[in-house]
């Protein structure tokens, strides 16, 4: 059966919750080893520098940029197993390229799943 979840309202709440978590410095890598390659491509020298950037990038996205499946895919990463994943693809003004971001939320924490230049697979 087809699900229309997540709604625009739900996506707005997830984006807001993600920002709140990062403002409270509750950013965690779902899989740091996987993230390191993406951070290198983004020319991020320290894994701790990414949280400020993500906070700025979250200001650029809206529900119209949602690129995940409906209903949201569930994670298989151990730290966020079975949590819903929220993916967005948009033209980033800050980075000057089409970007892709995927995250999960768990207990008021933002879990970095992916952030990279869009591979135009959408």
GROMACS .gro file of N, CA and C in nm:
model
  366
    1UNK      N    1   0.084  -0.119   0.000
    1UNK     CA    2   0.000   0.000   0.000
    1UNK      C    3   0.089   0.125   0.000
    2UNK      N    4   0.054   0.221  -0.081
    2UNK     CA    5   0.131   0.344  -0.095
    2UNK      C    6   0.107   0.435   0.024
    3UNK      N    7   0.213   0.491   0.077
    3UNK     CA    8   0.203   0.586   0.188
    3UNK      C    9   0.249   0.723   0.140
    4UNK      N   10   0.178   0.825   0.181
    4UNK     CA   11   0.215   0.961   0.143
    4UNK      C   12   0.306   1.025   0.246
    5UNK      N   13   0.346   0.949   0.347
    5UNK     CA   14   0.438   0.999   0.447
    5UNK      C   15   0.577   1.012   0.386
    6UNK      N   16   0.654   1.105   0.424
    6UNK     CA   17   0.624   1.211   0.520
    6UNK      C   18   0.554   1.330   0.452
    7UNK      N   19   0.465   1.391   0.525
    7UNK     CA   20   0.396   1.510   0.475
    7UNK      C   21   0.490   1.630   0.482
    8UNK      N   22   0.453   1.738   0.417
    8UNK     CA   23   0.533   1.861   0.425
    8UNK      C   24   0.545   1.907   0.570
    9UNK      N   25   0.437   1.897   0.645
    9UNK     CA   26   0.441   1.937   0.786
    9UNK      C   27   0.538   1.852   0.866
   10UNK      N   28   0.538   1.721   0.842
   10UNK     CA   29   0.630   1.632   0.912
   10UNK      C   30   0.775   1.664   0.873
   11UNK      N   31   0.798   1.689   0.745
   11UNK     CA   32   0.934   1.722   0.700
   11UNK      C   33   0.982   1.853   0.762
   12UNK      N   34   0.894   1.953   0.769
   12UNK     CA   35   0.931   2.079   0.835
   12UNK      C   36   0.970   2.054   0.981
   13UNK      N   37   0.897   1.967   1.049
   13UNK     CA   38   0.928   1.935   1.189
   13UNK      C   39   1.062   1.862   1.199
   14UNK      N   40   1.091   1.774   1.106
   14UNK     CA   41   1.219   1.700   1.109
   14UNK      C   42   1.336   1.796   1.085
   15UNK      N   43   1.320   1.887   0.989
   15UNK     CA   44   1.427   1.985   0.962
   15UNK      C   45   1.449   2.072   1.085
   16UNK      N   46   1.340   2.117   1.147
   16UNK     CA   47   1.350   2.201   1.267
   16UNK      C   48   1.415   2.123   1.381
   17UNK      N   49   1.376   1.997   1.400
   17UNK     CA   50   1.435   1.914   1.506
   17UNK      C   51   1.584   1.891   1.481
   18UNK      N   52   1.622   1.876   1.354
   18UNK     CA   53   1.763   1.858   1.319
   18UNK      C   54   1.843   1.983   1.356
   19UNK      N   55   1.788   2.099   1.324
   19UNK     CA   56   1.856   2.225   1.357
   19UNK      C   57   1.868   2.241   1.509
   20UNK      N   58   1.760   2.211   1.580
   20UNK     CA   59   1.761   2.223   1.727
   20UNK      C   60   1.869   2.132   1.786
   21UNK      N   61   1.879   2.010   1.736
   21UNK     CA   62   1.980   1.917   1.785
   21UNK      C   63   2.121   1.972   1.761
   22UNK      N   64   2.144   2.027   1.643
   22UNK     CA   65   2.278   2.077   1.612
   22UNK      C   66   2.311   2.205   1.690
   23UNK      N   67   2.211   2.289   1.712
   23UNK     CA   68   2.233   2.408   1.795
   23UNK      C   69   2.273   2.366   1.937
   24UNK      N   70   2.214   2.256   1.983
   24UNK     CA   71   2.246   2.203   2.116
   24UNK      C   72   2.371   2.117   2.115
   25UNK      N   73   2.442   2.115   2.002
   25UNK     CA   74   2.565   2.037   1.984
   25UNK      C   75   2.543   1.888   2.003
   26UNK      N   76   2.431   1.840   1.951
   26UNK     CA   77   2.399   1.698   1.957
   26UNK      C   78   2.409   1.634   1.819
   27UNK      N   79   2.524   1.648   1.756
   27UNK     CA   80   2.549   1.586   1.627
   27UNK      C   81   2.639   1.465   1.644
   28UNK      N   82   2.600   1.354   1.582
   28UNK     CA   83   2.672   1.228   1.596
   28UNK      C   84   2.683   1.164   1.457
   29UNK      N   85   2.793   1.097   1.431
   29UNK     CA   86   2.808   1.023   1.306
   29UNK      C   87   2.745   0.885   1.322
   30UNK      N   88   2.657   0.850   1.229
   30UNK     CA   89   2.601   0.715   1.231
   30UNK      C   90   2.712   0.614   1.200
   31UNK      N   91   2.805   0.653   1.110
   31UNK     CA   92   2.918   0.568   1.074
   31UNK      C   93   3.034   0.660   1.035
   32UNK      N   94   3.123   0.688   1.128
   32UNK     CA   95   3.232   0.782   1.105
   32UNK      C   96   3.322   0.739   0.989
   33UNK      N   97   3.352   0.611   0.977
   33UNK     CA   98   3.439   0.565   0.869
   33UNK      C   99   3.381   0.598   0.732
   34UNK      N  100   3.250   0.580   0.715
   34UNK     CA  101   3.184   0.614   0.589
   34UNK      C  102   3.187   0.764   0.566
   35UNK      N  103   3.166   0.840   0.672
   35UNK     CA  104   3.160   0.986   0.660
   35UNK      C  105   3.295   1.047   0.625
   36UNK      N  106   3.404   0.986   0.664
   36UNK     CA  107   3.536   1.045   0.643
   36UNK      C  108   3.564   1.073   0.495
   37UNK      N  109   3.524   0.984   0.407
   37UNK     CA  110   3.544   1.006   0.264
   37UNK      C  111   3.464   1.126   0.214
   38UNK      N  112   3.342   1.138   0.264
   38UNK     CA  113   3.259   1.252   0.225
   38UNK      C  114   3.316   1.383   0.278
   39UNK      N  115   3.365   1.380   0.401
   39UNK     CA  116   3.425   1.501   0.459
   39UNK      C  117   3.549   1.542   0.381
   40UNK      N  118   3.627   1.445   0.337
   40UNK     CA  119   3.746   1.474   0.257
   40UNK      C  120   3.706   1.543   0.126
   41UNK      N  121   3.602   1.490   0.060
   41UNK     CA  122   3.556   1.549  -0.066
   41UNK      C  123   3.503   1.691  -0.046
   42UNK      N  124   3.448   1.719   0.072
   42UNK     CA  125   3.398   1.854   0.102
   42UNK      C  126   3.507   1.946   0.156
   43UNK      N  127   3.630   1.892   0.165
   43UNK     CA  128   3.746   1.964   0.216
   43UNK      C  129   3.727   2.010   0.360
   44UNK      N  130   3.665   1.922   0.440
   44UNK     CA  131   3.648   1.945   0.583
   44UNK      C  132   3.766   1.879   0.653
   45UNK      N  133   3.846   1.959   0.721
   45UNK     CA  134   3.969   1.907   0.782
   45UNK      C  135   3.944   1.831   0.911
   46UNK      N  136   3.849   1.875   0.990
   46UNK     CA  137   3.819   1.810   1.117
   46UNK      C  138   3.675   1.764   1.118
   47UNK      N  139   3.648   1.641   1.163
   47UNK     CA  140   3.510   1.592   1.168
   47UNK      C  141   3.418   1.682   1.251
   48UNK      N  142   3.473   1.760   1.342
   48UNK     CA  143   3.389   1.847   1.425
   48UNK      C  144   3.346   1.975   1.353
   49UNK      N  145   3.410   2.009   1.241
   49UNK     CA  146   3.374   2.129   1.166
   49UNK      C  147   3.243   2.114   1.090
   50UNK      N  148   3.201   1.992   1.068
   50UNK     CA  149   3.086   1.967   0.981
   50UNK      C  150   2.955   2.016   1.040
   51UNK      N  151   2.941   2.018   1.172
   51UNK     CA  152   2.812   2.048   1.233
   51UNK      C  153   2.764   2.190   1.203
   52UNK      N  154   2.854   2.286   1.206
   52UNK     CA  155   2.817   2.424   1.173
   52UNK      C  156   2.774   2.433   1.027
   53UNK      N  157   2.846   2.366   0.939
   53UNK     CA  158   2.811   2.366   0.798
   53UNK      C  159   2.674   2.303   0.776
   54UNK      N  160   2.649   2.189   0.838
   54UNK     CA  161   2.519   2.124   0.821
   54UNK      C  162   2.407   2.214   0.870
   55UNK      N  163   2.429   2.281   0.980
   55UNK     CA  164   2.327   2.373   1.033
   55UNK      C  165   2.294   2.481   0.929
   56UNK      N  166   2.395   2.534   0.864
   56UNK     CA  167   2.374   2.634   0.759
   56UNK      C  168   2.304   2.572   0.638
   57UNK      N  169   2.340   2.450   0.603
   57UNK     CA  170   2.278   2.385   0.487
   57UNK      C  171   2.131   2.351   0.514
   58UNK      N  172   2.099   2.316   0.637
   58UNK     CA  173   1.960   2.285   0.671
   58UNK      C  174   1.869   2.407   0.649
   59UNK      N  175   1.927   2.526   0.660
   59UNK     CA  176   1.849   2.648   0.633
   59UNK      C  177   1.814   2.660   0.485
   60UNK      N  178   1.885   2.589   0.399
   60UNK     CA  179   1.860   2.598   0.256
   60UNK      C  180   1.752   2.500   0.206
   61UNK      N  181   1.719   2.400   0.287
   61UNK     CA  182   1.627   2.298   0.238
   61UNK      C  183   1.485   2.317   0.290
   62UNK      N  184   1.392   2.259   0.216
   62UNK     CA  185   1.251   2.263   0.253
   62UNK      C  186   1.188   2.131   0.211
   63UNK      N  187   1.062   2.108   0.248
   63UNK     CA  188   0.997   1.982   0.210
   63UNK      C  189   0.999   1.953   0.060
   64UNK      N  190   0.999   2.056  -0.023
   64UNK     CA  191   1.000   2.033  -0.169
   64UNK      C  192   1.130   1.966  -0.214
   65UNK      N  193   1.233   1.970  -0.131
   65UNK     CA  194   1.362   1.910  -0.165
   65UNK      C  195   1.374   1.764  -0.119
   66UNK      N  196   1.269   1.711  -0.056
   66UNK     CA  197   1.274   1.574  -0.005
   66UNK      C  198   1.305   1.478  -0.118
   67UNK      N  199   1.403   1.392  -0.098
   67UNK     CA  200   1.448   1.300  -0.201
   67UNK      C  201   1.442   1.155  -0.154
   68UNK      N  202   1.383   1.133  -0.038
   68UNK     CA  203   1.373   0.998   0.015
   68UNK      C  204   1.250   0.926  -0.038
   69UNK      N  205   1.239   0.801   0.001
   69UNK     CA  206   1.123   0.723  -0.040
   69UNK      C  207   1.007   0.748   0.056
   70UNK      N  208   0.890   0.705   0.016
   70UNK     CA  209   0.769   0.721   0.098
   70UNK      C  210   0.709   0.584   0.121
   71UNK      N  211   0.694   0.543   0.247
   71UNK     CA  212   0.739   0.609   0.369
   71UNK      C  213   0.891   0.605   0.379
   72UNK      N  214   0.950   0.684   0.470
   72UNK     CA  215   1.096   0.690   0.479
   72UNK      C  216   1.162   0.554   0.500
   73UNK      N  217   1.276   0.539   0.435
   73UNK     CA  218   1.360   0.420   0.451
   73UNK      C  219   1.403   0.409   0.597
   74UNK      N  220   1.426   0.288   0.643
   74UNK     CA  221   1.475   0.266   0.779
   74UNK      C  222   1.624   0.231   0.774
   75UNK      N  223   1.698   0.277   0.873
   75UNK     CA  224   1.842   0.257   0.878
   75UNK      C  225   1.880   0.115   0.919
   76UNK      N  226   1.992   0.069   0.866
   76UNK     CA  227   2.049  -0.058   0.909
   76UNK      C  228   2.178  -0.036   0.988
   77UNK      N  229   2.222   0.092   1.001
   77UNK     CA  230   2.341   0.123   1.082
   77UNK      C  231   2.311   0.091   1.228
   78UNK      N  232   2.404   0.028   1.294
   78UNK     CA  233   2.383  -0.020   1.432
   78UNK      C  234   2.337   0.093   1.526
   79UNK      N  235   2.400   0.210   1.518
   79UNK     CA  236   2.369   0.319   1.612
   79UNK      C  237   2.228   0.375   1.596
   80UNK      N  238   2.173   0.361   1.475
   80UNK     CA  239   2.038   0.415   1.450
   80UNK      C  240   1.951   0.309   1.383
   81UNK      N  241   1.975   0.186   1.417
   81UNK     CA  242   1.901   0.076   1.356
   81UNK      C  243   1.750   0.098   1.365
   82UNK      N  244   1.685   0.083   1.250
   82UNK     CA  245   1.540   0.094   1.236
   82UNK      C  246   1.485   0.237   1.249
   83UNK      N  247   1.572   0.337   1.258
   83UNK     CA  248   1.526   0.477   1.261
   83UNK      C  249   1.498   0.522   1.118
   84UNK      N  250   1.402   0.611   1.103
   84UNK     CA  251   1.370   0.662   0.971
   84UNK      C  252   1.480   0.756   0.921
   85UNK      N  253   1.508   0.747   0.792
   85UNK     CA  254   1.610   0.830   0.727
   85UNK      C  255   1.542   0.937   0.642
   86UNK      N  256   1.591   1.059   0.653
   86UNK     CA  257   1.535   1.171   0.579
   86UNK      C  258   1.642   1.225   0.484
   87UNK      N  259   1.613   1.216   0.355
   87UNK     CA  260   1.709   1.256   0.252
   87UNK      C  261   1.654   1.376   0.173
   88UNK      N  262   1.744   1.467   0.140
   88UNK     CA  263   1.708   1.587   0.065
   88UNK      C  264   1.813   1.612  -0.042
   89UNK      N  265   1.769   1.664  -0.155
   89UNK     CA  266   1.858   1.701  -0.264
   89UNK      C  267   1.818   1.841  -0.309
   90UNK      N  268   1.916   1.931  -0.315
   90UNK     CA  269   1.885   2.071  -0.346
   90UNK      C  270   2.007   2.140  -0.405
   91UNK      N  271   1.980   2.257  -0.465
   91UNK     CA  272   2.089   2.341  -0.515
   91UNK      C  273   2.136   2.430  -0.401
   92UNK      N  274   2.255   2.403  -0.351
   92UNK     CA  275   2.309   2.477  -0.237
   92UNK      C  276   2.373   2.608  -0.282
   93UNK      N  277   2.323   2.718  -0.227
   93UNK     CA  278   2.386   2.847  -0.253
   93UNK      C  279   2.521   2.855  -0.183
   94UNK      N  280   2.528   2.804  -0.061
   94UNK     CA  281   2.651   2.810   0.018
   94UNK      C  282   2.766   2.736  -0.050
   95UNK      N  283   2.738   2.617  -0.101
   95UNK     CA  284   2.844   2.536  -0.161
   95UNK      C  285   2.850   2.548  -0.313
   96UNK      N  286   2.752   2.613  -0.373
   96UNK     CA  287   2.754   2.636  -0.517
   96UNK      C  288   2.739   2.511  -0.601
   97UNK      N  289   2.671   2.410  -0.549
   97UNK     CA  290   2.649   2.287  -0.625
   97UNK      C  291   2.526   2.215  -0.573
   98UNK      N  292   2.478   2.122  -0.651
   98UNK     CA  293   2.365   2.040  -0.609
   98UNK      C  294   2.414   1.941  -0.503
   99UNK      N  295   2.346   1.941  -0.389
   99UNK     CA  296   2.391   1.860  -0.276
   99UNK      C  297   2.286   1.757  -0.236
  100UNK      N  298   2.332   1.657  -0.163
  100UNK     CA  299   2.247   1.550  -0.110
  100UNK      C  300   2.283   1.534   0.037
  101UNK      N  301   2.179   1.532   0.122
  101UNK     CA  302   2.200   1.512   0.265
  101UNK      C  303   2.101   1.407   0.313
  102UNK      N  304   2.147   1.321   0.404
  102UNK     CA  305   2.059   1.221   0.465
  102UNK      C  306   2.091   1.217   0.614
  103UNK      N  307   1.986   1.219   0.695
  103UNK     CA  308   2.006   1.216   0.840
  103UNK      C  309   1.894   1.139   0.908
  104UNK      N  310   1.921   1.107   1.034
  104UNK     CA  311   1.820   1.044   1.120
  104UNK      C  312   1.818   1.123   1.251
  105UNK      N  313   1.709   1.111   1.321
  105UNK     CA  314   1.696   1.174   1.452
  105UNK      C  315   1.664   1.066   1.553
  106UNK      N  316   1.729   1.077   1.670
  106UNK     CA  317   1.706   0.979   1.777
  106UNK      C  318   1.736   1.046   1.910
  107UNK      N  319   1.636   1.050   1.996
  107UNK     CA  320   1.651   1.109   2.130
  107UNK      C  321   1.712   1.248   2.125
  108UNK      N  322   1.654   1.336   2.045
  108UNK     CA  323   1.698   1.475   2.031
  108UNK      C  324   1.842   1.489   1.981
  109UNK      N  325   1.889   1.390   1.907
  109UNK     CA  326   2.023   1.394   1.850
  109UNK      C  327   2.012   1.383   1.698
  110UNK      N  328   2.100   1.457   1.629
  110UNK     CA  329   2.111   1.453   1.484
  110UNK      C  330   2.216   1.349   1.449
  111UNK      N  331   2.179   1.253   1.366
  111UNK     CA  332   2.273   1.152   1.321
  111UNK      C  333   2.307   1.176   1.174
  112UNK      N  334   2.434   1.205   1.150
  112UNK     CA  335   2.485   1.225   1.014
  112UNK      C  336   2.490   1.089   0.947
  113UNK      N  337   2.417   1.076   0.837
  113UNK     CA  338   2.423   0.954   0.758
  113UNK      C  339   2.502   0.980   0.630
  114UNK      N  340   2.474   1.094   0.565
  114UNK     CA  341   2.544   1.124   0.440
  114UNK      C  342   2.533   1.273   0.407
  115UNK      N  343   2.638   1.325   0.347
  115UNK     CA  344   2.639   1.461   0.293
  115UNK      C  345   2.743   1.464   0.182
  116UNK      N  346   2.696   1.488   0.059
  116UNK     CA  347   2.789   1.491  -0.053
  116UNK      C  348   2.725   1.562  -0.172
  117UNK      N  349   2.806   1.589  -0.271
  117UNK     CA  350   2.756   1.645  -0.396
  117UNK      C  351   2.658   1.544  -0.454
  118UNK      N  352   2.548   1.593  -0.507
  118UNK     CA  353   2.447   1.503  -0.564
  118UNK      C  354   2.507   1.423  -0.679
  119UNK      N  355   2.473   1.296  -0.681
  119UNK     CA  356   2.520   1.209  -0.788
  119UNK      C  357   2.420   1.203  -0.902
  120UNK      N  358   2.323   1.295  -0.898
  120UNK     CA  359   2.220   1.305  -1.002
  120UNK      C  360   2.150   1.172  -1.030
  121UNK      N  361   2.128   1.100  -0.922
  121UNK     CA  362   2.060   0.971  -0.937
  121UNK      C  363   1.910   0.987  -0.921
  122UNK      N  364   1.866   1.110  -0.897
  122UNK     CA  365   1.724   1.133  -0.871
  122UNK      C  366   1.649   1.162  -0.999
   0.00000   0.00000   0.00000
